[in-house]
């Protein structure tokens, strides 16, 4: 049965499928197969990054799928070594060349790196504004931006990011950053939506899944959908790739939503790096 994935409107008038497919930690040699499976079972949104080393394979899978380029939403991200304006321009050209496309649907600053580049992510953001003006990036956004970083863009730049892609899952609600996004019309994209699998054995999640005859992953992904966030779970397992799409034909009631939300451990639940101090630059 074909699945219908809802579109969500962004602040720039475009739309994005609420469910996509993430390709972090998928080896380049495995990427064409994984993305091909995803497109076959109905995903129309792929989340990659220069840092993942598999943009070319994502582009290849989209091309060989036979789908119109316009029907597949593709996101990529500016790598941490390229925040200076001229480097960012070159890096964006390379991303489009790797994907073999003349535009990207969404381009993000991958990390704010507030301790590098004299703390200047605003100049970098203004270069992304250029990409949007010249039409090569339909939408632009940020990733891993904290409230203070978003506030600085609001004060010093002209375009409000369409999205902020941040770590969020039941163990790390990241609610302060999400609330800022809601107030300022910046959609939240929740990365590691199932905490790389770590929330799937949680007794509360397992209990709710049992009651609804769903899998723990489906329950957690559904919780994100009902919070209004955009998600793109990663898997290289065909059965799971398909399973993760079956989240639009059931609902969590308020009690189940609240029980999952209550699993939040605050900062202690964060699995990835803290964006205030993260300063990794791949060589
Ligand atoms: N902007 C950023 O800084 C940032 C950082 C991290 C991630 N992301 C994005 O977010 C995407 C998703 O995050 P993620 O890859 O870190 O983690 P995730 O999607 O939360 O979890 C992926 C892990 O869960 C397993 N899995 C997937 N579906 C499952 C299911 N139905 N049942 C049981 N296990 C399942 C996968 O295993 P198998 O593959 O073995 O099936 C994999 O080990 C990434 O791919 C990337 O696009 C962005």
Short mmCIF file of C-alpha atoms and ligand atoms in Angstrom, two decimals:
data_model
loop_
_atom_site.label_atom_id
_atom_site.label_comp_id
_atom_site.label_asym_id
_atom_site.label_seq_id
_atom_site.Cartn_x
_atom_site.Cartn_y
_atom_site.Cartn_z
CA UNK A 1 0.00 0.00 0.00
CA UNK A 2 1.41 3.38 -0.97
CA UNK A 3 2.12 5.71 1.92
CA UNK A 4 1.22 9.37 2.08
CA UNK A 5 3.73 11.52 3.88
CA UNK A 6 2.41 14.95 4.93
CA UNK A 7 4.12 18.10 3.67
CA UNK A 8 4.89 20.89 6.12
CA UNK A 9 5.08 24.57 5.09
CA UNK A 10 8.30 26.45 5.70
CA UNK A 11 8.56 30.20 6.39
CA UNK A 12 9.77 30.87 2.83
CA UNK A 13 6.62 29.50 1.15
CA UNK A 14 8.06 26.09 0.21
CA UNK A 15 7.06 22.73 1.65
CA UNK A 16 9.03 19.77 3.00
CA UNK A 17 7.93 16.15 3.55
CA UNK A 18 7.68 15.62 7.32
CA UNK A 19 9.35 12.20 7.08
CA UNK A 20 12.63 11.75 5.25
CA UNK A 21 15.53 9.31 5.16
CA UNK A 22 18.85 10.09 6.89
CA UNK A 23 22.16 8.80 5.54
CA UNK A 24 24.63 9.65 8.35
CA UNK A 25 27.03 6.72 8.90
CA UNK A 26 25.93 4.93 5.74
CA UNK A 27 29.10 3.94 3.91
CA UNK A 28 29.33 5.35 0.39
CA UNK A 29 29.35 1.78 -0.98
CA UNK A 30 26.03 1.05 0.74
CA UNK A 31 24.33 4.38 0.06
CA UNK A 32 22.87 3.78 -3.40
CA UNK A 33 21.18 0.58 -2.20
CA UNK A 34 19.80 2.16 0.99
CA UNK A 35 18.47 5.29 -0.74
CA UNK A 36 17.04 3.17 -3.57
CA UNK A 37 15.12 1.07 -1.04
CA UNK A 38 13.92 4.25 0.68
CA UNK A 39 12.65 5.76 -2.56
CA UNK A 40 10.97 2.47 -3.52
CA UNK A 41 8.98 2.32 -0.28
CA UNK A 42 7.87 5.94 -0.61
CA UNK A 43 10.35 8.33 1.01
CA UNK A 44 10.73 11.55 -1.02
CA UNK A 45 13.14 13.41 1.24
CA UNK A 46 16.82 12.55 1.79
CA UNK A 47 19.04 14.19 4.41
CA UNK A 48 22.76 14.11 3.62
CA UNK A 49 25.80 16.31 4.32
CA UNK A 50 29.24 16.90 2.86
CA UNK A 51 30.58 15.50 6.16
CA UNK A 52 28.85 12.13 5.55
CA UNK A 53 30.94 11.51 2.41
CA UNK A 54 27.98 10.13 0.45
CA UNK A 55 26.47 13.09 -1.43
CA UNK A 56 27.52 11.63 -4.80
CA UNK A 57 25.83 8.30 -4.01
CA UNK A 58 22.65 10.06 -2.85
CA UNK A 59 22.56 11.96 -6.15
CA UNK A 60 23.13 8.74 -8.08
CA UNK A 61 20.29 6.94 -6.29
CA UNK A 62 17.90 9.82 -7.02
CA UNK A 63 18.90 9.79 -10.69
CA UNK A 64 18.62 6.03 -11.20
CA UNK A 65 15.24 5.97 -9.43
CA UNK A 66 13.65 7.46 -12.53
CA UNK A 67 11.73 9.90 -10.31
CA UNK A 68 11.61 13.55 -11.33
CA UNK A 69 14.27 15.56 -9.54
CA UNK A 70 11.45 17.87 -8.47
CA UNK A 71 9.65 15.10 -6.61
CA UNK A 72 12.57 14.26 -4.31
CA UNK A 73 13.50 16.75 -1.57
CA UNK A 74 17.26 16.81 -0.94
CA UNK A 75 19.05 18.47 1.99
CA UNK A 76 22.80 18.86 2.40
CA UNK A 77 25.02 20.80 4.80
CA UNK A 78 28.09 23.00 4.81
CA UNK A 79 31.03 21.19 6.40
CA UNK A 80 32.87 22.70 9.35
CA UNK A 81 36.09 23.53 7.47
CA UNK A 82 34.31 25.87 5.09
CA UNK A 83 32.75 28.65 7.14
CA UNK A 84 34.78 31.47 5.57
CA UNK A 85 32.70 33.04 2.78
CA UNK A 86 34.89 32.04 -0.18
CA UNK A 87 35.31 28.52 1.17
CA UNK A 88 31.54 28.28 1.66
CA UNK A 89 30.93 29.31 -1.96
CA UNK A 90 33.39 26.66 -3.21
CA UNK A 91 31.93 24.02 -0.88
CA UNK A 92 28.41 24.71 -2.11
CA UNK A 93 29.56 24.37 -5.74
CA UNK A 94 31.14 21.02 -4.79
CA UNK A 95 27.95 19.80 -3.11
CA UNK A 96 25.88 20.56 -6.21
CA UNK A 97 28.55 18.93 -8.42
CA UNK A 98 28.65 15.79 -6.23
CA UNK A 99 24.87 15.49 -6.29
CA UNK A 100 24.88 16.33 -10.04
CA UNK A 101 22.02 18.73 -9.58
CA UNK A 102 21.71 22.44 -10.33
CA UNK A 103 19.79 23.26 -7.18
CA UNK A 104 19.30 21.88 -3.71
CA UNK A 105 16.03 21.96 -1.81
CA UNK A 106 17.58 22.84 1.54
CA UNK A 107 21.13 23.80 2.51
CA UNK A 108 22.21 24.10 6.14
CA UNK A 109 25.17 25.32 8.17
CA UNK A 110 26.01 22.00 9.81
CA UNK A 111 27.36 23.37 13.14
CA UNK A 112 27.61 26.92 14.51
CA UNK A 113 31.20 26.44 15.80
CA UNK A 114 30.97 29.43 18.14
CA UNK A 115 34.53 28.86 19.42
CA UNK A 116 36.05 28.94 15.91
CA UNK A 117 36.19 31.58 13.15
CA UNK A 118 36.15 34.33 15.84
CA UNK A 119 32.63 33.18 16.63
CA UNK A 120 31.43 34.51 13.28
CA UNK A 121 28.72 32.29 11.85
CA UNK A 122 26.80 35.38 10.67
CA UNK A 123 29.08 35.97 7.64
CA UNK A 124 28.65 32.30 6.77
CA UNK A 125 24.88 32.63 7.02
CA UNK A 126 24.94 35.66 4.70
CA UNK A 127 26.64 33.49 2.07
CA UNK A 128 23.79 30.98 2.33
CA UNK A 129 21.44 33.93 1.75
CA UNK A 130 23.28 34.47 -1.57
CA UNK A 131 22.65 30.83 -2.58
CA UNK A 132 18.96 31.32 -1.92
CA UNK A 133 18.85 34.61 -3.84
CA UNK A 134 20.50 33.06 -6.91
CA UNK A 135 18.01 30.15 -6.78
CA UNK A 136 20.51 27.36 -6.25
CA UNK A 137 19.21 26.73 -2.71
CA UNK A 138 15.42 26.77 -2.57
CA UNK A 139 15.54 26.99 1.22
CA UNK A 140 18.31 27.68 3.71
CA UNK A 141 18.60 26.80 7.36
CA UNK A 142 20.90 25.92 10.19
CA UNK A 143 21.75 22.89 12.28
CA UNK A 144 22.74 22.59 15.92
CA UNK A 145 22.05 26.27 16.58
CA UNK A 146 21.29 27.17 20.19
CA UNK A 147 18.90 29.96 21.16
CA UNK A 148 21.73 32.50 21.44
CA UNK A 149 22.96 31.62 17.94
CA UNK A 150 19.48 31.97 16.45
CA UNK A 151 18.98 35.25 18.27
CA UNK A 152 22.20 36.61 16.82
CA UNK A 153 21.08 35.76 13.28
CA UNK A 154 17.77 37.52 14.01
CA UNK A 155 19.70 40.63 15.10
CA UNK A 156 22.33 40.73 12.36
CA UNK A 157 20.98 38.98 9.23
CA UNK A 158 17.95 39.43 7.02
CA UNK A 159 16.66 35.91 6.32
CA UNK A 160 15.15 33.82 9.13
CA UNK A 161 16.36 30.19 8.82
CA UNK A 162 13.62 27.93 7.46
CA UNK A 163 14.67 25.10 9.78
CA UNK A 164 16.97 24.32 12.67
CA UNK A 165 18.13 20.69 12.63
CA UNK A 166 18.90 19.67 16.22
CA UNK A 167 19.29 16.56 18.33
CA UNK A 168 15.90 15.64 19.78
CA UNK A 169 14.35 12.37 20.97
CA UNK A 170 12.51 11.14 24.08
CA UNK A 171 15.66 11.20 26.23
CA UNK A 172 16.62 14.72 25.06
CA UNK A 173 13.60 16.89 24.34
CA UNK A 174 15.69 20.00 23.54
CA UNK A 175 12.55 21.96 24.35
CA UNK A 176 14.05 25.41 24.84
CA UNK A 177 15.49 25.47 21.33
CA UNK A 178 12.28 23.96 19.93
CA UNK A 179 10.19 26.63 21.69
CA UNK A 180 12.33 29.42 20.23
CA UNK A 181 11.80 27.89 16.79
CA UNK A 182 8.05 27.75 17.27
CA UNK A 183 7.92 31.39 18.36
CA UNK A 184 10.03 32.56 15.41
CA UNK A 185 8.62 30.39 12.64
CA UNK A 186 11.71 28.17 12.36
CA UNK A 187 10.75 24.52 11.93
CA UNK A 188 12.55 21.96 14.05
CA UNK A 189 14.13 18.96 12.39
CA UNK A 190 14.88 16.30 15.03
CA UNK A 191 18.11 14.41 14.37
CA UNK A 192 18.78 10.97 15.88
CA UNK A 193 15.01 10.71 16.36
CA UNK A 194 15.30 7.26 17.95
CA UNK A 195 18.59 8.17 19.70
CA UNK A 196 20.42 5.79 17.37
CA UNK A 197 18.31 2.97 18.75
CA UNK A 198 18.94 3.70 22.44
CA UNK A 199 15.30 4.56 23.30
CA UNK A 200 13.86 1.43 21.72
CA UNK A 201 14.33 -0.80 24.79
CA UNK A 202 12.84 1.77 27.15
CA UNK A 203 10.08 0.02 29.18
CA UNK A 204 7.63 2.88 28.62
CA UNK A 205 8.15 2.83 24.87
CA UNK A 206 7.97 -0.97 24.78
CA UNK A 207 4.76 -0.90 26.84
CA UNK A 208 3.04 1.64 24.57
CA UNK A 209 4.19 -0.24 21.46
CA UNK A 210 2.72 -3.46 22.87
CA UNK A 211 -0.63 -1.81 23.60
CA UNK A 212 -0.86 -0.42 20.05
CA UNK A 213 0.61 -3.45 18.29
CA UNK A 214 3.32 -1.23 16.78
CA UNK A 215 7.11 -1.37 17.05
CA UNK A 216 9.03 0.82 19.52
CA UNK A 217 10.57 2.73 16.58
CA UNK A 218 7.15 3.45 15.10
CA UNK A 219 5.88 4.73 18.45
CA UNK A 220 8.84 7.08 18.94
CA UNK A 221 8.70 8.36 15.35
CA UNK A 222 4.95 8.94 15.74
CA UNK A 223 5.63 10.94 18.93
CA UNK A 224 7.89 13.25 16.87
CA UNK A 225 5.27 13.60 14.14
CA UNK A 226 2.62 14.62 16.68
CA UNK A 227 5.05 17.18 18.15
CA UNK A 228 5.20 18.68 14.67
CA UNK A 229 8.90 18.05 14.03
CA UNK A 230 10.51 16.84 10.81
CA UNK A 231 12.36 13.52 11.10
CA UNK A 232 14.61 11.36 8.92
CA UNK A 233 15.51 8.11 10.67
CA UNK A 234 18.52 6.24 9.26
CA UNK A 235 18.66 2.53 8.54
CA UNK A 236 20.49 0.23 6.20
CA UNK A 237 18.05 -2.61 6.97
CA UNK A 238 15.33 -2.78 4.27
CA UNK A 239 12.68 -4.09 6.68
CA UNK A 240 13.30 -1.19 9.09
CA UNK A 241 13.42 1.39 6.27
CA UNK A 242 9.89 0.31 5.40
CA UNK A 243 8.73 -0.09 9.01
CA UNK A 244 9.73 3.50 9.75
CA UNK A 245 7.28 4.80 7.12
CA UNK A 246 4.26 3.15 8.78
CA UNK A 247 3.60 5.95 11.22
CA UNK A 248 0.75 7.86 9.58
CA UNK A 249 -2.03 5.33 10.15
CA UNK A 250 -2.24 5.43 13.95
CA UNK A 251 -2.23 8.00 16.74
CA UNK A 252 -0.83 8.31 20.25
CA UNK A 253 -3.38 9.61 22.74
CA UNK A 254 -2.50 12.42 25.13
CA UNK A 255 -1.56 10.01 27.90
CA UNK A 256 0.91 8.12 25.68
CA UNK A 257 2.37 11.38 24.37
CA UNK A 258 2.89 12.60 27.95
CA UNK A 259 4.48 9.35 29.10
CA UNK A 260 7.04 9.52 26.29
CA UNK A 261 7.68 13.23 26.82
CA UNK A 262 8.31 12.50 30.52
CA UNK A 263 11.32 10.32 29.59
CA UNK A 264 13.27 13.54 28.95
CA UNK A 265 16.55 13.56 30.93
CA UNK A 266 17.51 17.09 29.91
CA UNK A 267 21.23 17.65 29.17
CA UNK A 268 22.01 14.19 30.57
CA UNK A 269 20.05 12.66 27.71
CA UNK A 270 22.09 14.32 24.98
CA UNK A 271 23.87 11.65 22.89
CA UNK A 272 25.82 13.90 20.51
CA UNK A 273 28.13 16.86 21.12
CA UNK A 274 27.05 20.11 22.76
CA UNK A 275 26.90 22.78 20.02
CA UNK A 276 28.25 25.46 22.38
CA UNK A 277 31.61 23.69 22.59
CA UNK A 278 31.74 21.42 19.52
CA UNK A 279 34.75 22.45 17.43
CA UNK A 280 35.55 19.46 15.24
CA UNK A 281 36.96 20.30 11.84
CA UNK A 282 37.53 17.29 9.56
CA UNK A 283 40.95 17.33 7.84
N1 LIG B 1 22.80 17.75 11.82
C1 LIG B 1 23.48 16.91 12.56
O1 LIG B 1 24.44 17.29 13.23
C2 LIG B 1 23.07 15.47 12.58
C3 LIG B 1 23.66 14.60 13.51
C4 LIG B 1 23.24 13.26 13.51
C5 LIG B 1 22.28 12.83 12.61
N2 LIG B 1 21.75 13.72 11.69
C6 LIG B 1 20.74 13.28 10.69
O2 LIG B 1 19.71 12.56 11.36
C7 LIG B 1 19.59 11.26 10.75
C8 LIG B 1 19.09 10.26 11.75
O3 LIG B 1 19.92 10.22 12.90
P1 LIG B 1 20.94 9.02 13.23
O4 LIG B 1 21.34 8.35 11.98
O5 LIG B 1 22.02 9.60 14.07
O6 LIG B 1 20.12 8.07 14.20
P2 LIG B 1 18.66 7.41 14.26
O7 LIG B 1 17.94 7.59 12.99
O8 LIG B 1 18.04 7.90 15.54
O9 LIG B 1 19.01 5.87 14.50
C9 LIG B 1 19.67 5.08 13.54
C10 LIG B 1 19.98 3.72 14.19
O10 LIG B 1 18.76 3.08 14.56
C11 LIG B 1 18.66 1.82 13.91
N3 LIG B 1 17.26 1.69 13.47
C12 LIG B 1 16.62 2.42 12.52
N4 LIG B 1 15.34 2.05 12.39
C13 LIG B 1 15.14 1.06 13.30
C14 LIG B 1 14.03 0.27 13.65
N5 LIG B 1 12.85 0.42 13.03
N6 LIG B 1 14.18 -0.66 14.63
C15 LIG B 1 15.36 -0.82 15.27
N7 LIG B 1 16.46 -0.09 14.98
C16 LIG B 1 16.36 0.84 14.00
C17 LIG B 1 19.63 1.84 12.76
O11 LIG B 1 20.17 0.56 12.54
P3 LIG B 1 20.42 -0.10 11.06
O12 LIG B 1 20.95 0.96 10.15
O13 LIG B 1 21.42 -1.17 11.39
O14 LIG B 1 19.09 -0.66 10.63
C18 LIG B 1 20.72 2.78 13.30
O15 LIG B 1 21.61 2.06 14.11
C19 LIG B 1 21.01 11.01 10.22
O16 LIG B 1 21.07 9.94 9.31
C20 LIG B 1 21.33 12.36 9.64
O17 LIG B 1 20.67 12.52 8.39
C21 LIG B 1 22.14 15.02 11.68
#
